[in-house]
Steps between C-alpha positions, in 0.01 A plus 500: 500500500811316614700272273377199701137607459562538127630143479196376693273687258679324211433163666135592544471599134648163400236335719223705338620401153507137614137524612416625150667185362290274723761463770519564870573849640870453561802671348859534617818674396864443591707814541876539532673834548176684421449319168225251423678186382204262481124484525254221559130433530306209638485250213316211664202555269711449185751241622305293755823521700416568866845657547451758223448787742596854402799510735627161380467608137687824571775318694546250217519780242747700713725198548501433126576864422783518754629156403514380859275385784632761745265798519691671779451876483155458346161604631164350407189716482177303489137595465396251769641341813749237379405144593741282699633333183584835343644637822723193533614532137588864557703406808674213322590726207645768726240773443570771759165677513133425439211746494137431416190715452210271599509296822360157578228681693412704190464182296330274754140577402590426136669166569841657433664457840780259583485572874374148576803350325735722702321388818525132408871529414570658839394176672738208570504249212293249696218754539486628141218407262743328259673179610874571525756241605876465512612155387881473488535253212859433389512237222770240563796496268443861392695808605330739738301741284630820654860377509470412131377851425777659706767295321352590159536869584857472634650526152277794406619742765 
């Protein structure tokens, strides 16, 4: 068994343990330099937080452990195909590699596929199922929001 397969097996075992706790079959681990630095399971059933996916939980734990939001040099191993939210979070945090053991196709007959969300997100905003609009509001008498942020950071560099 390769090291990568071993990490995927660990993610699957986390998912199995989560099933035993009444949760969904999802587990994830964050690895850096061959060492597991964080784990996570899907916690929606205990938190009622729709963002409490295994990958999100593992990313949050890894960021806390490392003391920074940059997870460059890290890999995420997940039991199931990461949803678009989790994939975006991994990209935003700088994760360099993602591997998963169960595909959207594997989960489709169990209601565990996010393929439809990926398909919807690939459409132009006007064609997506959620109403999305850009409304460039700039309150009068207030500094531009992004300029204000940029100026606030100028002294911190």
